[in-house]
Coordinates of C-alpha atoms and ligand atoms in Angstrom, one line a residue:
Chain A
X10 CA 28.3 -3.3 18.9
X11 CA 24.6 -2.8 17.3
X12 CA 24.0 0.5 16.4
X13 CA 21.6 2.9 18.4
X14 CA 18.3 3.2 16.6
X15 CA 18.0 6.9 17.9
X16 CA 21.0 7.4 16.3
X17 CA 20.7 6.3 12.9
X18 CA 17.5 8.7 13.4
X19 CA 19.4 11.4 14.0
X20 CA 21.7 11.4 11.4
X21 CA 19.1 10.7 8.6
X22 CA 17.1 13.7 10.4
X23 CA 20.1 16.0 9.3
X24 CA 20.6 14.6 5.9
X25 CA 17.1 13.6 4.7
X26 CA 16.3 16.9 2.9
X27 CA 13.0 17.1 1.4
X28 CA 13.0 13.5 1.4
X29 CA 9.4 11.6 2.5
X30 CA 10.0 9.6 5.8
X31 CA 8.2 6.7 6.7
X32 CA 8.9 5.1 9.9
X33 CA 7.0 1.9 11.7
X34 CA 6.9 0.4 14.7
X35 CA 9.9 1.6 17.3
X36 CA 10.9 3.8 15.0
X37 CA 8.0 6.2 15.1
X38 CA 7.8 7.7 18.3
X39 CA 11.5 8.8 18.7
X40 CA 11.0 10.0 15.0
X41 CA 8.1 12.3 16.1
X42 CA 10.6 13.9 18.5
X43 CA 13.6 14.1 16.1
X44 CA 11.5 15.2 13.1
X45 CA 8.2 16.8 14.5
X46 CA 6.4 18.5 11.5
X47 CA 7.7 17.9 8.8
X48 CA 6.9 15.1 5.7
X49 CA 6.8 11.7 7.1
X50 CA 3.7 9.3 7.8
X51 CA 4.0 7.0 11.0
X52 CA 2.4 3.6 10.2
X53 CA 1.8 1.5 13.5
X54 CA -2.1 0.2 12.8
X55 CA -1.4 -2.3 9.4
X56 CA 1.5 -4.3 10.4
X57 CA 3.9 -5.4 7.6
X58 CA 2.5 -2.5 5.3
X59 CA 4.9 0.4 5.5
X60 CA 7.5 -0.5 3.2
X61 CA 4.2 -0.9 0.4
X62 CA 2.9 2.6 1.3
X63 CA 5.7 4.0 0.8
X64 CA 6.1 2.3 -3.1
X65 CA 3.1 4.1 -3.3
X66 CA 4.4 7.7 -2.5
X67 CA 7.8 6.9 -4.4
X68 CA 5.3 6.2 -7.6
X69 CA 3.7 9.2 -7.3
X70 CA 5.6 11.9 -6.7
X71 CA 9.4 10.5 -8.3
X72 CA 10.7 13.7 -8.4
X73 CA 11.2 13.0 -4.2
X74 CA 12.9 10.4 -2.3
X75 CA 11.1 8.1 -0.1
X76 CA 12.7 6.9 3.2
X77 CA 10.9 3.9 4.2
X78 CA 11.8 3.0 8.4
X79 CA 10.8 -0.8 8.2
X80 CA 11.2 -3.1 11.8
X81 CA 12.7 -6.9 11.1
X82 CA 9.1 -8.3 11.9
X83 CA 7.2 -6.2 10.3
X84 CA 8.6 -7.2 7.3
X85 CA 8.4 -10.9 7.9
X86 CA 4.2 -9.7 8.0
X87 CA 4.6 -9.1 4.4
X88 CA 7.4 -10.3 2.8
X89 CA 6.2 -10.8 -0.5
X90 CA 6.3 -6.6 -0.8
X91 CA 10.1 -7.3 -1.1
X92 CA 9.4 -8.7 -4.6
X93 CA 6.2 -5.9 -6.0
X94 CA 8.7 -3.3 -4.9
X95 CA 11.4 -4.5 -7.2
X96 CA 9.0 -5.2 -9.6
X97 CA 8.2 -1.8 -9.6
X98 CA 11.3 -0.6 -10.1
X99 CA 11.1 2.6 -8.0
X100 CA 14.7 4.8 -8.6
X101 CA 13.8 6.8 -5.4
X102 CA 12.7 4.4 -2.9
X103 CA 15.4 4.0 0.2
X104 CA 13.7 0.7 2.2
X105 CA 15.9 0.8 5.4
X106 CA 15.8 -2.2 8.0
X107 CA 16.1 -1.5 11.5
X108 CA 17.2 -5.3 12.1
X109 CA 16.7 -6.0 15.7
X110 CA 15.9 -9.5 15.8
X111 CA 12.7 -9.1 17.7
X112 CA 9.1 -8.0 18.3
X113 CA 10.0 -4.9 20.2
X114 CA 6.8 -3.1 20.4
X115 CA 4.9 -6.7 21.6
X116 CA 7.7 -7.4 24.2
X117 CA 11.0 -8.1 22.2
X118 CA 9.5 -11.7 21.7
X119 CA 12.5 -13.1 18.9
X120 CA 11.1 -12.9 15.4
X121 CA 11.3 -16.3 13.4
X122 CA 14.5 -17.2 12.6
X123 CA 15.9 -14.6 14.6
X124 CA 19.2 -12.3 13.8
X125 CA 20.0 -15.1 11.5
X126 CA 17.3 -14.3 8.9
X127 CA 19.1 -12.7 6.2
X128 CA 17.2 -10.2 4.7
X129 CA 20.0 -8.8 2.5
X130 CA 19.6 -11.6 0.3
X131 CA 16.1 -11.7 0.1
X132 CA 16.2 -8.3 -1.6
X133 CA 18.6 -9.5 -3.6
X134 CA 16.5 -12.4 -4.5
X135 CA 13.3 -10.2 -5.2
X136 CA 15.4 -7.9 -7.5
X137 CA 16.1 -4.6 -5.7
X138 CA 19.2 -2.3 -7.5
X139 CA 21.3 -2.9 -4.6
X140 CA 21.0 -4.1 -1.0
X141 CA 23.7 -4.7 2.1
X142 CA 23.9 -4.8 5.5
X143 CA 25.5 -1.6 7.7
X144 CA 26.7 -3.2 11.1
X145 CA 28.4 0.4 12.8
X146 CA 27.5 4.0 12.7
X147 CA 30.8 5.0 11.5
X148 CA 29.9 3.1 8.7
X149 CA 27.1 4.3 8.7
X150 CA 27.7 7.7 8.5
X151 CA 29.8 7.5 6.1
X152 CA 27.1 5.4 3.6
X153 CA 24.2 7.9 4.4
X154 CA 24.8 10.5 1.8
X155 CA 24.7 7.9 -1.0
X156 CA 21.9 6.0 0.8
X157 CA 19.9 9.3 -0.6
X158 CA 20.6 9.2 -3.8
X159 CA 21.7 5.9 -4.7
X160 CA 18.7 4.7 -7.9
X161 CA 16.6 2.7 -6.4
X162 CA 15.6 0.7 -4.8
X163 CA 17.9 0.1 -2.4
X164 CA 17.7 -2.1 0.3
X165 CA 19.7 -1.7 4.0
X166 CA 19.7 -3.8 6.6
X167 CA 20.7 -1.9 9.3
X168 CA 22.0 -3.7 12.7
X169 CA 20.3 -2.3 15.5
X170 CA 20.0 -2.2 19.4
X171 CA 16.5 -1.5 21.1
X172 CA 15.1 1.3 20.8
X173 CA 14.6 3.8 24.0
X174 CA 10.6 3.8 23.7
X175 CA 7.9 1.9 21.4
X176 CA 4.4 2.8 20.5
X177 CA 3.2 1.1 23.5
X178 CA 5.4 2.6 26.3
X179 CA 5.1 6.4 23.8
X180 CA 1.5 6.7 22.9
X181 CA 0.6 10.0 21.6
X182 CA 1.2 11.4 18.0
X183 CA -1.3 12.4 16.1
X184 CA -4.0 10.3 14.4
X185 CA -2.9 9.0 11.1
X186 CA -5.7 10.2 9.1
X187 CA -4.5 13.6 10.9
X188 CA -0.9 12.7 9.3
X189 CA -2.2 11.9 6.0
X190 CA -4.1 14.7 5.8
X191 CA -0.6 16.9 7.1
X192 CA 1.3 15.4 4.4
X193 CA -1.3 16.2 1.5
X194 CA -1.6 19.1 2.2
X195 CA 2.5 20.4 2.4
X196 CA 2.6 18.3 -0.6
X197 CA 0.2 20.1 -2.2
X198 CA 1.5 23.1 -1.5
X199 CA 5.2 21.9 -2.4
X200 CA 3.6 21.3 -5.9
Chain B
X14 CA -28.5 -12.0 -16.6
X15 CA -26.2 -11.1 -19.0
X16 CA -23.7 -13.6 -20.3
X17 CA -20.7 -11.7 -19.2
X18 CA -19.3 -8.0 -19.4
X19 CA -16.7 -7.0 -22.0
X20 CA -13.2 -6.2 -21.0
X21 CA -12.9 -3.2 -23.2
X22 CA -16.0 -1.3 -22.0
X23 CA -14.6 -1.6 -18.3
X24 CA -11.6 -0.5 -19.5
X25 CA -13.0 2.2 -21.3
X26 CA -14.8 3.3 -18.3
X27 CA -11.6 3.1 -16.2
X28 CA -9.8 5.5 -18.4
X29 CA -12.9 8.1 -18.2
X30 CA -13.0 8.0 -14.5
X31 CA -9.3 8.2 -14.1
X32 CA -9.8 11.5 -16.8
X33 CA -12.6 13.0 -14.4
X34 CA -10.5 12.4 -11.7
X35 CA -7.5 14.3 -13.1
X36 CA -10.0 16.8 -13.8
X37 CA -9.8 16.1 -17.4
X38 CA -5.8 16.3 -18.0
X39 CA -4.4 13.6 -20.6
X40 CA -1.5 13.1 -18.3
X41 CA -0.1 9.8 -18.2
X42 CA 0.3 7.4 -16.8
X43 CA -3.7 8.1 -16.7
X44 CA -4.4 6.2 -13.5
X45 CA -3.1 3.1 -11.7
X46 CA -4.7 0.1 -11.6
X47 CA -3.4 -2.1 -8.5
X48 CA -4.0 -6.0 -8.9
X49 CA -3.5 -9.4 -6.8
X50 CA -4.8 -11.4 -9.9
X51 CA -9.0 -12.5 -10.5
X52 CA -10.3 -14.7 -12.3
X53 CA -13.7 -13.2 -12.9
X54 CA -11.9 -10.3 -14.5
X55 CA -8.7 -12.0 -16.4
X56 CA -10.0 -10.6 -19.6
X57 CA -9.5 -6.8 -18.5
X58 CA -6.3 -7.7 -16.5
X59 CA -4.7 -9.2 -20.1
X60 CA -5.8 -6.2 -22.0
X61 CA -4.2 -3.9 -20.0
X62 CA -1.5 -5.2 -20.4
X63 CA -1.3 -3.5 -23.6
X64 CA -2.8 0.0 -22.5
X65 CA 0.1 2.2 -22.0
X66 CA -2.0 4.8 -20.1
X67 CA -3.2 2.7 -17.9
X68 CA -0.3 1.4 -15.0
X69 CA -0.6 -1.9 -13.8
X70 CA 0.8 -2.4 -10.5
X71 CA 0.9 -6.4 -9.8
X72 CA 0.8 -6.9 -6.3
X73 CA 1.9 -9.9 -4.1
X74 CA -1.0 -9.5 -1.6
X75 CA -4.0 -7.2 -1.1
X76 CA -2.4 -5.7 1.9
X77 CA 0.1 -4.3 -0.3
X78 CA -2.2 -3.3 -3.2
X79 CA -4.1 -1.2 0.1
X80 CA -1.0 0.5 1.6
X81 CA 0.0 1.1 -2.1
X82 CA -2.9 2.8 -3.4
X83 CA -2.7 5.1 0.2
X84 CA 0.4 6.1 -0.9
X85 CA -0.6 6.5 -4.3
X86 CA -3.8 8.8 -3.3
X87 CA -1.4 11.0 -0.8
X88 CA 0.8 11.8 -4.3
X89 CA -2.6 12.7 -5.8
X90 CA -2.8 9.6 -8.6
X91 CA -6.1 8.0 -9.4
X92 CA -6.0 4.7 -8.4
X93 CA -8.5 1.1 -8.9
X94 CA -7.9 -2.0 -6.8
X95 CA -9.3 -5.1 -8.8
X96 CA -8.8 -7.6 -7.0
X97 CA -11.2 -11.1 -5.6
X98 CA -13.6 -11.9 -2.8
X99 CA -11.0 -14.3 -1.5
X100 CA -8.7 -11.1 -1.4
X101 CA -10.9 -9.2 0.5
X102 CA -11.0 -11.3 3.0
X103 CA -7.6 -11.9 3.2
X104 CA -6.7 -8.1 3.4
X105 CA -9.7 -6.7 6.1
X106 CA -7.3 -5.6 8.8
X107 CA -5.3 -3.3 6.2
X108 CA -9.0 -2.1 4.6
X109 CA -9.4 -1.3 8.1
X110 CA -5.9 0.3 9.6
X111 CA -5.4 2.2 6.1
X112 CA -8.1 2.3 4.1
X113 CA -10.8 3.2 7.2
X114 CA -8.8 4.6 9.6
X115 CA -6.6 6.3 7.7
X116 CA -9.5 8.2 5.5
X117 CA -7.8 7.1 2.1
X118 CA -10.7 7.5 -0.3
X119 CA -9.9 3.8 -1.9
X120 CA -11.8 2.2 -4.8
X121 CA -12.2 -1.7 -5.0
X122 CA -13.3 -3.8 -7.9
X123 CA -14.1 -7.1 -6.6
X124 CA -14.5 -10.1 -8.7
X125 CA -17.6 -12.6 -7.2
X126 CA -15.9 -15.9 -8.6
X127 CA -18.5 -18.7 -8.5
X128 CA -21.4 -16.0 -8.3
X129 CA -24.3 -18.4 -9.3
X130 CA -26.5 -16.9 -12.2
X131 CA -29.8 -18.3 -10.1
X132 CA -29.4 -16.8 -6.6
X133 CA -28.4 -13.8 -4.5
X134 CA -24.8 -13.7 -3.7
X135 CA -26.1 -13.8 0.1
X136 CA -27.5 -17.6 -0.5
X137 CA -24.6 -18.9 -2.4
X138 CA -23.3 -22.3 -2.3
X139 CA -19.7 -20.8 -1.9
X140 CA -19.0 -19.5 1.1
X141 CA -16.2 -17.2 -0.8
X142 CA -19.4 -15.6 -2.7
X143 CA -22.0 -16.1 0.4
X144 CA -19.6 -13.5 3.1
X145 CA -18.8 -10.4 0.5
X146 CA -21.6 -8.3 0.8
X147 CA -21.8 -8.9 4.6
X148 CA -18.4 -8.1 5.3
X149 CA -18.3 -4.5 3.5
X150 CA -21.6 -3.6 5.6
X151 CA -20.1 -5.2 9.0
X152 CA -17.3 -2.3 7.9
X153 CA -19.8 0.5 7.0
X154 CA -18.6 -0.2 3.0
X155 CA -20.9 1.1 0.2
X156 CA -20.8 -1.6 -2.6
X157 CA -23.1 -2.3 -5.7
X158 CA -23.0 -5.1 -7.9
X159 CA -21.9 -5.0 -11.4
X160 CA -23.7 -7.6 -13.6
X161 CA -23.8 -6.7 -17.1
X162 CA -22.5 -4.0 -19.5
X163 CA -25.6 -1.3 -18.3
X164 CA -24.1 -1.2 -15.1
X165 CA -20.4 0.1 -15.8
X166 CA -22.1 3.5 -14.4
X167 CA -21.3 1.7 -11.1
X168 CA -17.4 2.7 -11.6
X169 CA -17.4 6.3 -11.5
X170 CA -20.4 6.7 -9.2
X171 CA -18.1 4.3 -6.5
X172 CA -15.1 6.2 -7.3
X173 CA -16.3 9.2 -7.0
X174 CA -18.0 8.2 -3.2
X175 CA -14.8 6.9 -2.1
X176 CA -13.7 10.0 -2.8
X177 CA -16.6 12.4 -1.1
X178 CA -16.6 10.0 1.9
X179 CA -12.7 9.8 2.0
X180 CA -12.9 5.8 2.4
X181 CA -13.5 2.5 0.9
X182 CA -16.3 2.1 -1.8
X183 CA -16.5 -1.4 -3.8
X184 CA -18.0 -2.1 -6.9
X185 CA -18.7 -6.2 -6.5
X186 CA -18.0 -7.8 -10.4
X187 CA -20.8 -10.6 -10.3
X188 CA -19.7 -12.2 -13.6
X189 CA -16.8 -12.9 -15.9
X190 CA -15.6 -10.0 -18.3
X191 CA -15.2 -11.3 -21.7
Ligands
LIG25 C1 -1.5 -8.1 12.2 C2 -0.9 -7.9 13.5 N1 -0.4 -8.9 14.2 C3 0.2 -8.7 15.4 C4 0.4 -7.4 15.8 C5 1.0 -7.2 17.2 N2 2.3 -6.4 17.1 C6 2.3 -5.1 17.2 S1 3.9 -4.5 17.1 C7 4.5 -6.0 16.8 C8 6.0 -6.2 16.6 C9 6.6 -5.3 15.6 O1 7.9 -5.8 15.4 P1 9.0 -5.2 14.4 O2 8.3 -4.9 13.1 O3 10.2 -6.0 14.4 O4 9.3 -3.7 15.0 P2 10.0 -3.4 16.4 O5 8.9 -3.3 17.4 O6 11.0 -4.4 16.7 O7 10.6 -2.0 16.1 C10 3.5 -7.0 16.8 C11 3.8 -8.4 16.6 C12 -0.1 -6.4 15.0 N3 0.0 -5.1 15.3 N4 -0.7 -6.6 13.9
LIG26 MG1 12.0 -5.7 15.3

């Protein structure tokens, strides 16, 4: 059975650390409720361009990891990021895929291809350290720790169920300039 | 009009900025230069290839080389985005969700392929050339044009608005660095 997205959440939630979270799409708002002030960036307005903001923090600041919450579509937007991540060769980047098969937040319209598009091996193809597919949250669980630390960049497709709400049905959060200028400033004072 | 602009004064003026920027620390990398590929400005793209203080970050789209710098700036790096009119175009809805929106102080070195030497850029032949300068104003972007070596001012003066106005600023390269 697919996993629950809210609990994949969860579970990073408790494990995560200092790490920098970056979730998209469905992901988001139950993320603002599991993890409500701490470092993470919500991206919803620049579809496809999570996964590349996040290479961005993981090449500044290497000394953190950087969690990057990606949806199926999303990164079907801008699938050539698969390929300048690995060329970039960031060790601390985690890109996780919360494979769903569809355009949740539009109104679960089936993205192309649909659970058949095997993202696994397109990371594989573009180059990233290591990349596989988790289909149960035993499994799951049990990955997690190493998920953290593995050098990256590592690449999981996770299989997932819908998520409870989207950014449509949960509006709310705070603007993202509002978030950037949050996570500057923690940063900052992190040093 | 000069005959074209020379790669290693641009890239002399990059490193300065990025130095001013880091408020004079010799840190490296220096500064990150994010790049979807231009023709006008080939010449500095191949020699910094062999600047180790300088980062290249080679992009697949624009998009990307947007939400990358964001990230980039949030981490407190200097970062450059050279990249082509054709590009800009192709990227406008992440200028706007990231670059605007967002209040990411980004800097954008545009390259005006096909820029005829005999007209304003607003009565080109070339569509690609003819919709720049409209664009970034539709947006509310501050650009200047960079035509010849007298002008490389233009770098730091745009990076530094992008970074007092906390948003795009574009420097537009109006011939081929040499
Ligand atoms: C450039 C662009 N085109 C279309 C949309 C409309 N849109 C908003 S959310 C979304 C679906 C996102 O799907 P996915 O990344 O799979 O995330 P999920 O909602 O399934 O978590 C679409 C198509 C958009 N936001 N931006
Ligand atoms: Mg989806």
């Amino acid at each position: 059975m697919a996993m629950k997205p809210e609990d994949i959440l969860r579970a990073i939630a408790a494990a995560r650390g200092d790490a920098i979270c970056v979730p998209t799409m469905t992901t988001s708002p139950a993320w603002r409720t599991l993890a409500p002030d701490d470092l993470s960036i919500g991206c919803v307005g620049f579809m496809g361009g999570a996964s590349a903001l996040g290479l961005g923090l993981a090449l500044a600041i290497p000394k953190r990891r950087v969690i990057v919450f990606d949806g199926d579509g999303s990164l079907l937007m801008q699938l050539g990021s698969l390929a300048t991540i690995a060329g970039a060769r960031p060790r601390n980047l985690t890109h996780l895929l919360f494979k769903n098969g569809v355009y949740h937040t539009s109104g679960a319209q089936d993205i192309p291809g649909g659970l058949s598009v095997d993202f696994v091996q397109m990371a594989k193809g573009a180059g990233y350290r290591k990349a596989y597919a988790v289909k149960d949250f035993e499994d799951f669980k049990s990955r997690l720790p190493s998920m953290l630390t593995d050098e990256g960049p590592l690449f999981v497709e996770l299989h997932t169920g819908l998520a409870d709400k989207t950014p449509m049905t949960d509006r709310g959060g705070q603007p993202f300039h509002q978030q950037i200028e949050n996570l500057c400033q923690k940063l900052s004072k992190a040093g | 009009m000069p005959e074209s602009i020379p790669a290693p004064l641009i890239i002399d003026t990059l490193r300065d900025t990025f130095r001013e920027a880091r408020g004079g620390s010799m840190r490296e990398p220096l500064g990150w230069i994010l790049s979807v590929p231009d023709t006008h400005q080939k010449t500095v793209l191949a020699a910094l290839d062999k600047e180790r203080a300088l980062r290249v970050v080679t992009c697949a789209t624009e998009d990307e080389a947007n939400a990358i710098a964001a990230g980039l700036w949030i981490g407190g790096e200097p970062v450059v985005l050279m990249i082509q009119h054709a590009g800009l175009y192709a990227s406008v809805n992440t200028l706007r969700g990231v670059a605007m929106d967002g209040r990411v102080p980004t800097f954008y070195m545009i390259g005006l392929l096909q820029r005829e030497r005999d007209r304003d850029p607003k009565e080109s032949r070339h569509s690609m050339v003819r919709f720049a300068e409209p664009l970034l104003d539709t947006f509310g972007v501050p650009h200047a044009r960079l035509e010849g070596p007298d002008d490389v001012h233009l770098i730091p003066e745009y990076y530094r608005l992008s970074r007092q106005r906390r948003g795009p600023a574009a420097v537009l390269v109006g011939l081929e660095t040499s």
